[in-house]
Amino acid sequence: MNKLAYLLLLLTVAAAPPGAERLSLRPVHWTVVGGKSPREVVSGRTVSITLQADIAKGWHIYSLTQKAGGPIPLRLELVGPADVLIRGVIDAPKPERIFDKNFGIETELYSGSPRFTIPVGVPGRSLSGIRRFQIGARYQVCSDKLCLPPRIDKLDVALRIEGRK
């Protein structure tokens, strides 16, 4: 974060009215449902990996399908070995739709603890063994008064690839 952005963020936090709850700089916490132990997948097949976003009360993130011209939509990507791929459509809950007067458009948002299921697969030619990679969640989090800059959180995941059966 550059010095100017950091200074503005500090001023925003310091300007909270007396008695107001202090601003959490991390209102979203991501987890891999089912823990970090290696998921098993047969070479050439797909396995589902589910992420959960725990969003602090009063905050929200925007959907995977949020239209351009407003807030930053959620994006989930795999970072790591080339033979680990997203295969198919990410399953996401239906977002809440509201007109946001700050952006002047209809927005699609999530609050609470939404879950996203990612179909992760490996080609049939993949060698057996463990693949360690990360799932990057790029998102923007806002309240009714403030939007924080977009950020990317990375979650560690492992797959144990078995030969074709």
mmCIF file with all atom_site columns, C-alpha atoms in Angstrom:
data_model
loop_
_atom_site.group_PDB
_atom_site.id
_atom_site.type_symbol
_atom_site.label_atom_id
_atom_site.label_alt_id
_atom_site.label_comp_id
_atom_site.label_asym_id
_atom_site.label_entity_id
_atom_site.label_seq_id
_atom_site.pdbx_PDB_ins_code
_atom_site.Cartn_x
_atom_site.Cartn_y
_atom_site.Cartn_z
_atom_site.occupancy
_atom_site.B_iso_or_equiv
_atom_site.pdbx_formal_charge
_atom_site.auth_seq_id
_atom_site.auth_comp_id
_atom_site.auth_asym_id
_atom_site.auth_atom_id
_atom_site.pdbx_PDB_model_num
ATOM 1   C CA . MET A 1 1   ? 0.000   0.000   0.000   1.00 0.00 ? 1   MET A CA 1
ATOM 2   C CA . ASN A 1 2   ? 1.480   3.370   -0.904  1.00 0.00 ? 2   ASN A CA 1
ATOM 3   C CA . LYS A 1 3   ? 2.021   6.029   1.763   1.00 0.00 ? 3   LYS A CA 1
ATOM 4   C CA . LEU A 1 4   ? -0.853  8.276   0.631   1.00 0.00 ? 4   LEU A CA 1
ATOM 5   C CA . ALA A 1 5   ? -3.394  5.422   0.646   1.00 0.00 ? 5   ALA A CA 1
ATOM 6   C CA . TYR A 1 6   ? -2.155  4.323   4.068   1.00 0.00 ? 6   TYR A CA 1
ATOM 7   C CA . LEU A 1 7   ? -2.448  7.873   5.433   1.00 0.00 ? 7   LEU A CA 1
ATOM 8   C CA . LEU A 1 8   ? -6.005  8.212   4.070   1.00 0.00 ? 8   LEU A CA 1
ATOM 9   C CA . LEU A 1 9   ? -6.968  4.897   5.648   1.00 0.00 ? 9   LEU A CA 1
ATOM 10  C CA . LEU A 1 10  ? -5.535  5.972   9.010   1.00 0.00 ? 10  LEU A CA 1
ATOM 11  C CA . LEU A 1 11  ? -7.400  9.276   8.831   1.00 0.00 ? 11  LEU A CA 1
ATOM 12  C CA . THR A 1 12  ? -10.633 7.427   8.043   1.00 0.00 ? 12  THR A CA 1
ATOM 13  C CA . VAL A 1 13  ? -10.182 5.161   11.073  1.00 0.00 ? 13  VAL A CA 1
ATOM 14  C CA . ALA A 1 14  ? -9.161  8.046   13.357  1.00 0.00 ? 14  ALA A CA 1
ATOM 15  C CA . ALA A 1 15  ? -12.181 10.115  12.273  1.00 0.00 ? 15  ALA A CA 1
ATOM 16  C CA . ALA A 1 16  ? -14.692 7.637   13.724  1.00 0.00 ? 16  ALA A CA 1
ATOM 17  C CA . PRO A 1 17  ? -17.100 9.427   16.058  1.00 0.00 ? 17  PRO A CA 1
ATOM 18  C CA . PRO A 1 18  ? -16.572 8.916   19.805  1.00 0.00 ? 18  PRO A CA 1
ATOM 19  C CA . GLY A 1 19  ? -18.115 5.667   20.974  1.00 0.00 ? 19  GLY A CA 1
ATOM 20  C CA . ALA A 1 20  ? -18.277 4.265   17.423  1.00 0.00 ? 20  ALA A CA 1
ATOM 21  C CA . GLU A 1 21  ? -17.010 0.758   16.859  1.00 0.00 ? 21  GLU A CA 1
ATOM 22  C CA . ARG A 1 22  ? -13.488 0.859   15.400  1.00 0.00 ? 22  ARG A CA 1
ATOM 23  C CA . LEU A 1 23  ? -13.228 0.010   11.721  1.00 0.00 ? 23  LEU A CA 1
ATOM 24  C CA . SER A 1 24  ? -12.007 -3.497  11.068  1.00 0.00 ? 24  SER A CA 1
ATOM 25  C CA . LEU A 1 25  ? -9.486  -3.406  8.255   1.00 0.00 ? 25  LEU A CA 1
ATOM 26  C CA . ARG A 1 26  ? -10.291 -7.040  7.464   1.00 0.00 ? 26  ARG A CA 1
ATOM 27  C CA . PRO A 1 27  ? -14.098 -7.387  7.470   1.00 0.00 ? 27  PRO A CA 1
ATOM 28  C CA . VAL A 1 28  ? -13.917 -10.546 5.296   1.00 0.00 ? 28  VAL A CA 1
ATOM 29  C CA . HIS A 1 29  ? -12.288 -13.809 6.371   1.00 0.00 ? 29  HIS A CA 1
ATOM 30  C CA . TRP A 1 30  ? -12.010 -16.666 3.842   1.00 0.00 ? 30  TRP A CA 1
ATOM 31  C CA . THR A 1 31  ? -11.737 -20.357 4.709   1.00 0.00 ? 31  THR A CA 1
ATOM 32  C CA . VAL A 1 32  ? -11.577 -23.605 2.779   1.00 0.00 ? 32  VAL A CA 1
ATOM 33  C CA . VAL A 1 33  ? -14.531 -25.699 3.977   1.00 0.00 ? 33  VAL A CA 1
ATOM 34  C CA . GLY A 1 34  ? -13.337 -29.078 5.203   1.00 0.00 ? 34  GLY A CA 1
ATOM 35  C CA . GLY A 1 35  ? -9.825  -27.922 6.130   1.00 0.00 ? 35  GLY A CA 1
ATOM 36  C CA . LYS A 1 36  ? -6.531  -27.874 4.297   1.00 0.00 ? 36  LYS A CA 1
ATOM 37  C CA . SER A 1 37  ? -5.801  -31.618 4.117   1.00 0.00 ? 37  SER A CA 1
ATOM 38  C CA . PRO A 1 38  ? -5.240  -32.816 0.542   1.00 0.00 ? 38  PRO A CA 1
ATOM 39  C CA . ARG A 1 39  ? -8.402  -33.516 -1.447  1.00 0.00 ? 39  ARG A CA 1
ATOM 40  C CA . GLU A 1 40  ? -8.182  -36.652 -3.551  1.00 0.00 ? 40  GLU A CA 1
ATOM 41  C CA . VAL A 1 41  ? -8.835  -36.619 -7.276  1.00 0.00 ? 41  VAL A CA 1
ATOM 42  C CA . VAL A 1 42  ? -8.288  -39.230 -9.968  1.00 0.00 ? 42  VAL A CA 1
ATOM 43  C CA . SER A 1 43  ? -6.217  -38.071 -12.925 1.00 0.00 ? 43  SER A CA 1
ATOM 44  C CA . GLY A 1 44  ? -8.599  -36.720 -15.576 1.00 0.00 ? 44  GLY A CA 1
ATOM 45  C CA . ARG A 1 45  ? -11.402 -36.036 -13.093 1.00 0.00 ? 45  ARG A CA 1
ATOM 46  C CA . THR A 1 46  ? -12.787 -33.132 -11.077 1.00 0.00 ? 46  THR A CA 1
ATOM 47  C CA . VAL A 1 47  ? -13.208 -32.484 -7.347  1.00 0.00 ? 47  VAL A CA 1
ATOM 48  C CA . SER A 1 48  ? -15.221 -29.708 -5.674  1.00 0.00 ? 48  SER A CA 1
ATOM 49  C CA . ILE A 1 49  ? -13.515 -27.268 -3.331  1.00 0.00 ? 49  ILE A CA 1
ATOM 50  C CA . THR A 1 50  ? -15.750 -24.980 -1.297  1.00 0.00 ? 50  THR A CA 1
ATOM 51  C CA . LEU A 1 51  ? -14.740 -21.594 0.056   1.00 0.00 ? 51  LEU A CA 1
ATOM 52  C CA . GLN A 1 52  ? -16.656 -19.659 2.662   1.00 0.00 ? 52  GLN A CA 1
ATOM 53  C CA . ALA A 1 53  ? -16.493 -15.889 3.079   1.00 0.00 ? 53  ALA A CA 1
ATOM 54  C CA . ASP A 1 54  ? -17.317 -14.796 6.627   1.00 0.00 ? 54  ASP A CA 1
ATOM 55  C CA . ILE A 1 55  ? -18.331 -11.164 6.183   1.00 0.00 ? 55  ILE A CA 1
ATOM 56  C CA . ALA A 1 56  ? -18.586 -8.911  9.238   1.00 0.00 ? 56  ALA A CA 1
ATOM 57  C CA . LYS A 1 57  ? -22.003 -7.486  10.067  1.00 0.00 ? 57  LYS A CA 1
ATOM 58  C CA . GLY A 1 58  ? -22.732 -4.309  8.136   1.00 0.00 ? 58  GLY A CA 1
ATOM 59  C CA . TRP A 1 59  ? -20.359 -5.186  5.275   1.00 0.00 ? 59  TRP A CA 1
ATOM 60  C CA . HIS A 1 60  ? -20.850 -6.923  1.904   1.00 0.00 ? 60  HIS A CA 1
ATOM 61  C CA . ILE A 1 61  ? -18.912 -8.106  -1.153  1.00 0.00 ? 61  ILE A CA 1
ATOM 62  C CA . TYR A 1 62  ? -20.087 -8.120  -4.750  1.00 0.00 ? 62  TYR A CA 1
ATOM 63  C CA . SER A 1 63  ? -21.077 -11.138 -6.833  1.00 0.00 ? 63  SER A CA 1
ATOM 64  C CA . LEU A 1 64  ? -19.137 -13.051 -9.468  1.00 0.00 ? 64  LEU A CA 1
ATOM 65  C CA . THR A 1 65  ? -21.642 -11.649 -12.001 1.00 0.00 ? 65  THR A CA 1
ATOM 66  C CA . GLN A 1 66  ? -21.621 -7.993  -10.887 1.00 0.00 ? 66  GLN A CA 1
ATOM 67  C CA . LYS A 1 67  ? -21.945 -5.801  -13.997 1.00 0.00 ? 67  LYS A CA 1
ATOM 68  C CA . ALA A 1 68  ? -19.204 -3.356  -15.004 1.00 0.00 ? 68  ALA A CA 1
ATOM 69  C CA . GLY A 1 69  ? -19.407 0.318   -14.178 1.00 0.00 ? 69  GLY A CA 1
ATOM 70  C CA . GLY A 1 70  ? -19.584 -0.008  -10.411 1.00 0.00 ? 70  GLY A CA 1
ATOM 71  C CA . PRO A 1 71  ? -17.916 -1.964  -7.631  1.00 0.00 ? 71  PRO A CA 1
ATOM 72  C CA . ILE A 1 72  ? -15.285 -4.640  -8.202  1.00 0.00 ? 72  ILE A CA 1
ATOM 73  C CA . PRO A 1 73  ? -16.910 -8.079  -8.669  1.00 0.00 ? 73  PRO A CA 1
ATOM 74  C CA . LEU A 1 74  ? -15.662 -11.172 -6.856  1.00 0.00 ? 74  LEU A CA 1
ATOM 75  C CA . ARG A 1 75  ? -13.150 -13.212 -8.841  1.00 0.00 ? 75  ARG A CA 1
ATOM 76  C CA . LEU A 1 76  ? -11.877 -16.651 -7.803  1.00 0.00 ? 76  LEU A CA 1
ATOM 77  C CA . GLU A 1 77  ? -8.718  -17.970 -9.481  1.00 0.00 ? 77  GLU A CA 1
ATOM 78  C CA . LEU A 1 78  ? -6.261  -20.820 -9.055  1.00 0.00 ? 78  LEU A CA 1
ATOM 79  C CA . VAL A 1 79  ? -2.593  -19.939 -8.584  1.00 0.00 ? 79  VAL A CA 1
ATOM 80  C CA . GLY A 1 80  ? -0.017  -22.691 -8.935  1.00 0.00 ? 80  GLY A CA 1
ATOM 81  C CA . PRO A 1 81  ? 0.655   -25.802 -11.016 1.00 0.00 ? 81  PRO A CA 1
ATOM 82  C CA . ALA A 1 82  ? -0.447  -25.588 -14.649 1.00 0.00 ? 82  ALA A CA 1
ATOM 83  C CA . ASP A 1 83  ? -2.174  -28.992 -14.473 1.00 0.00 ? 83  ASP A CA 1
ATOM 84  C CA . VAL A 1 84  ? -4.669  -27.840 -11.810 1.00 0.00 ? 84  VAL A CA 1
ATOM 85  C CA . LEU A 1 85  ? -7.576  -26.016 -13.481 1.00 0.00 ? 85  LEU A CA 1
ATOM 86  C CA . ILE A 1 86  ? -11.057 -24.685 -12.846 1.00 0.00 ? 86  ILE A CA 1
ATOM 87  C CA . ARG A 1 87  ? -13.280 -27.040 -14.860 1.00 0.00 ? 87  ARG A CA 1
ATOM 88  C CA . GLY A 1 88  ? -16.758 -25.677 -15.178 1.00 0.00 ? 88  GLY A CA 1
ATOM 89  C CA . VAL A 1 89  ? -18.830 -22.978 -13.543 1.00 0.00 ? 89  VAL A CA 1
ATOM 90  C CA . ILE A 1 90  ? -18.304 -21.854 -9.957  1.00 0.00 ? 90  ILE A CA 1
ATOM 91  C CA . ASP A 1 91  ? -21.435 -22.565 -7.907  1.00 0.00 ? 91  ASP A CA 1
ATOM 92  C CA . ALA A 1 92  ? -22.449 -19.466 -5.958  1.00 0.00 ? 92  ALA A CA 1
ATOM 93  C CA . PRO A 1 93  ? -25.517 -18.509 -3.946  1.00 0.00 ? 93  PRO A CA 1
ATOM 94  C CA . LYS A 1 94  ? -28.039 -16.171 -5.506  1.00 0.00 ? 94  LYS A CA 1
ATOM 95  C CA . PRO A 1 95  ? -26.886 -12.606 -4.715  1.00 0.00 ? 95  PRO A CA 1
ATOM 96  C CA . GLU A 1 96  ? -29.066 -9.936  -3.165  1.00 0.00 ? 96  GLU A CA 1
ATOM 97  C CA . ARG A 1 97  ? -29.863 -7.251  -5.737  1.00 0.00 ? 97  ARG A CA 1
ATOM 98  C CA . ILE A 1 98  ? -30.148 -3.642  -4.665  1.00 0.00 ? 98  ILE A CA 1
ATOM 99  C CA . PHE A 1 99  ? -29.890 -0.265  -6.353  1.00 0.00 ? 99  PHE A CA 1
ATOM 100 C CA . ASP A 1 100 ? -26.802 1.429   -4.966  1.00 0.00 ? 100 ASP A CA 1
ATOM 101 C CA . LYS A 1 101 ? -27.132 5.207   -5.078  1.00 0.00 ? 101 LYS A CA 1
ATOM 102 C CA . ASN A 1 102 ? -23.372 5.609   -4.550  1.00 0.00 ? 102 ASN A CA 1
ATOM 103 C CA . PHE A 1 103 ? -22.607 3.772   -7.801  1.00 0.00 ? 103 PHE A CA 1
ATOM 104 C CA . GLY A 1 104 ? -25.857 4.703   -9.551  1.00 0.00 ? 104 GLY A CA 1
ATOM 105 C CA . ILE A 1 105 ? -26.485 1.102   -10.672 1.00 0.00 ? 105 ILE A CA 1
ATOM 106 C CA . GLU A 1 106 ? -28.106 -2.105  -9.483  1.00 0.00 ? 106 GLU A CA 1
ATOM 107 C CA . THR A 1 107 ? -25.556 -4.122  -7.530  1.00 0.00 ? 107 THR A CA 1
ATOM 108 C CA . GLU A 1 108 ? -25.404 -7.825  -6.679  1.00 0.00 ? 108 GLU A CA 1
ATOM 109 C CA . LEU A 1 109 ? -24.023 -8.487  -3.233  1.00 0.00 ? 109 LEU A CA 1
ATOM 110 C CA . TYR A 1 110 ? -23.377 -11.074 -0.552  1.00 0.00 ? 110 TYR A CA 1
ATOM 111 C CA . SER A 1 111 ? -23.340 -10.627 3.197   1.00 0.00 ? 111 SER A CA 1
ATOM 112 C CA . GLY A 1 112 ? -23.155 -13.102 6.064   1.00 0.00 ? 112 GLY A CA 1
ATOM 113 C CA . SER A 1 113 ? -21.315 -16.349 5.205   1.00 0.00 ? 113 SER A CA 1
ATOM 114 C CA . PRO A 1 114 ? -21.779 -17.224 1.520   1.00 0.00 ? 114 PRO A CA 1
ATOM 115 C CA . ARG A 1 115 ? -20.152 -20.381 0.119   1.00 0.00 ? 115 ARG A CA 1
ATOM 116 C CA . PHE A 1 116 ? -18.646 -20.806 -3.331  1.00 0.00 ? 116 PHE A CA 1
ATOM 117 C CA . THR A 1 117 ? -17.940 -24.245 -4.800  1.00 0.00 ? 117 THR A CA 1
ATOM 118 C CA . ILE A 1 118 ? -15.167 -24.446 -7.378  1.00 0.00 ? 118 ILE A CA 1
ATOM 119 C CA . PRO A 1 119 ? -14.884 -27.477 -9.702  1.00 0.00 ? 119 PRO A CA 1
ATOM 120 C CA . VAL A 1 120 ? -11.139 -28.189 -9.749  1.00 0.00 ? 120 VAL A CA 1
ATOM 121 C CA . GLY A 1 121 ? -9.726  -30.772 -12.103 1.00 0.00 ? 121 GLY A CA 1
ATOM 122 C CA . VAL A 1 122 ? -6.549  -32.234 -13.510 1.00 0.00 ? 122 VAL A CA 1
ATOM 123 C CA . PRO A 1 123 ? -5.911  -33.564 -17.027 1.00 0.00 ? 123 PRO A CA 1
ATOM 124 C CA . GLY A 1 124 ? -5.741  -37.320 -17.636 1.00 0.00 ? 124 GLY A CA 1
ATOM 125 C CA . ARG A 1 125 ? -2.012  -37.078 -18.310 1.00 0.00 ? 125 ARG A CA 1
ATOM 126 C CA . SER A 1 126 ? -1.241  -35.616 -14.835 1.00 0.00 ? 126 SER A CA 1
ATOM 127 C CA . LEU A 1 127 ? 1.291   -37.551 -12.802 1.00 0.00 ? 127 LEU A CA 1
ATOM 128 C CA . SER A 1 128 ? 0.279   -38.978 -9.431  1.00 0.00 ? 128 SER A CA 1
ATOM 129 C CA . GLY A 1 129 ? 1.287   -37.035 -6.347  1.00 0.00 ? 129 GLY A CA 1
ATOM 130 C CA . ILE A 1 130 ? 0.420   -33.959 -4.353  1.00 0.00 ? 130 ILE A CA 1
ATOM 131 C CA . ARG A 1 131 ? -0.128  -30.553 -5.967  1.00 0.00 ? 131 ARG A CA 1
ATOM 132 C CA . ARG A 1 132 ? -0.037  -27.520 -3.707  1.00 0.00 ? 132 ARG A CA 1
ATOM 133 C CA . PHE A 1 133 ? -1.680  -24.360 -4.998  1.00 0.00 ? 133 PHE A CA 1
ATOM 134 C CA . GLN A 1 134 ? -3.658  -21.359 -3.867  1.00 0.00 ? 134 GLN A CA 1
ATOM 135 C CA . ILE A 1 135 ? -7.113  -20.058 -4.550  1.00 0.00 ? 135 ILE A CA 1
ATOM 136 C CA . GLY A 1 136 ? -7.043  -16.302 -4.941  1.00 0.00 ? 136 GLY A CA 1
ATOM 137 C CA . ALA A 1 137 ? -10.190 -14.406 -3.975  1.00 0.00 ? 137 ALA A CA 1
ATOM 138 C CA . ARG A 1 138 ? -10.195 -10.873 -5.417  1.00 0.00 ? 138 ARG A CA 1
ATOM 139 C CA . TYR A 1 139 ? -13.015 -8.736  -4.067  1.00 0.00 ? 139 TYR A CA 1
ATOM 140 C CA . GLN A 1 140 ? -14.124 -5.339  -2.846  1.00 0.00 ? 140 GLN A CA 1
ATOM 141 C CA . VAL A 1 141 ? -15.846 -4.997  0.512   1.00 0.00 ? 141 VAL A CA 1
ATOM 142 C CA . CYS A 1 142 ? -18.171 -2.121  1.326   1.00 0.00 ? 142 CYS A CA 1
ATOM 143 C CA . SER A 1 143 ? -20.523 -0.949  4.043   1.00 0.00 ? 143 SER A CA 1
ATOM 144 C CA . ASP A 1 144 ? -23.331 1.545   3.529   1.00 0.00 ? 144 ASP A CA 1
ATOM 145 C CA . LYS A 1 145 ? -20.822 4.348   4.251   1.00 0.00 ? 145 LYS A CA 1
ATOM 146 C CA . LEU A 1 146 ? -17.406 3.130   3.079   1.00 0.00 ? 146 LEU A CA 1
ATOM 147 C CA . CYS A 1 147 ? -15.740 0.956   0.424   1.00 0.00 ? 147 CYS A CA 1
ATOM 148 C CA . LEU A 1 148 ? -12.292 -0.436  1.080   1.00 0.00 ? 148 LEU A CA 1
ATOM 149 C CA . PRO A 1 149 ? -9.832  -0.827  -1.803  1.00 0.00 ? 149 PRO A CA 1
ATOM 150 C CA . PRO A 1 150 ? -10.027 -4.141  -3.705  1.00 0.00 ? 150 PRO A CA 1
ATOM 151 C CA . ARG A 1 151 ? -7.829  -6.875  -2.263  1.00 0.00 ? 151 ARG A CA 1
ATOM 152 C CA . ILE A 1 152 ? -6.733  -10.431 -2.997  1.00 0.00 ? 152 ILE A CA 1
ATOM 153 C CA . ASP A 1 153 ? -6.733  -13.061 -0.254  1.00 0.00 ? 153 ASP A CA 1
ATOM 154 C CA . LYS A 1 154 ? -4.994  -16.362 -1.022  1.00 0.00 ? 154 LYS A CA 1
ATOM 155 C CA . LEU A 1 155 ? -5.925  -19.702 0.517   1.00 0.00 ? 155 LEU A CA 1
ATOM 156 C CA . ASP A 1 156 ? -3.591  -22.707 0.502   1.00 0.00 ? 156 ASP A CA 1
ATOM 157 C CA . VAL A 1 157 ? -5.020  -25.936 -0.922  1.00 0.00 ? 157 VAL A CA 1
ATOM 158 C CA . ALA A 1 158 ? -3.562  -29.334 -1.824  1.00 0.00 ? 158 ALA A CA 1
ATOM 159 C CA . LEU A 1 159 ? -4.733  -32.105 -4.161  1.00 0.00 ? 159 LEU A CA 1
ATOM 160 C CA . ARG A 1 160 ? -3.569  -35.713 -4.042  1.00 0.00 ? 160 ARG A CA 1
ATOM 161 C CA . ILE A 1 161 ? -3.703  -36.944 -7.631  1.00 0.00 ? 161 ILE A CA 1
ATOM 162 C CA . GLU A 1 162 ? -4.137  -40.677 -8.177  1.00 0.00 ? 162 GLU A CA 1
ATOM 163 C CA . GLY A 1 163 ? -3.649  -42.481 -11.483 1.00 0.00 ? 163 GLY A CA 1
ATOM 164 C CA . ARG A 1 164 ? -6.719  -43.454 -13.527 1.00 0.00 ? 164 ARG A CA 1
ATOM 165 C CA . LYS A 1 165 ? -8.784  -46.278 -12.062 1.00 0.00 ? 165 LYS A CA 1
#
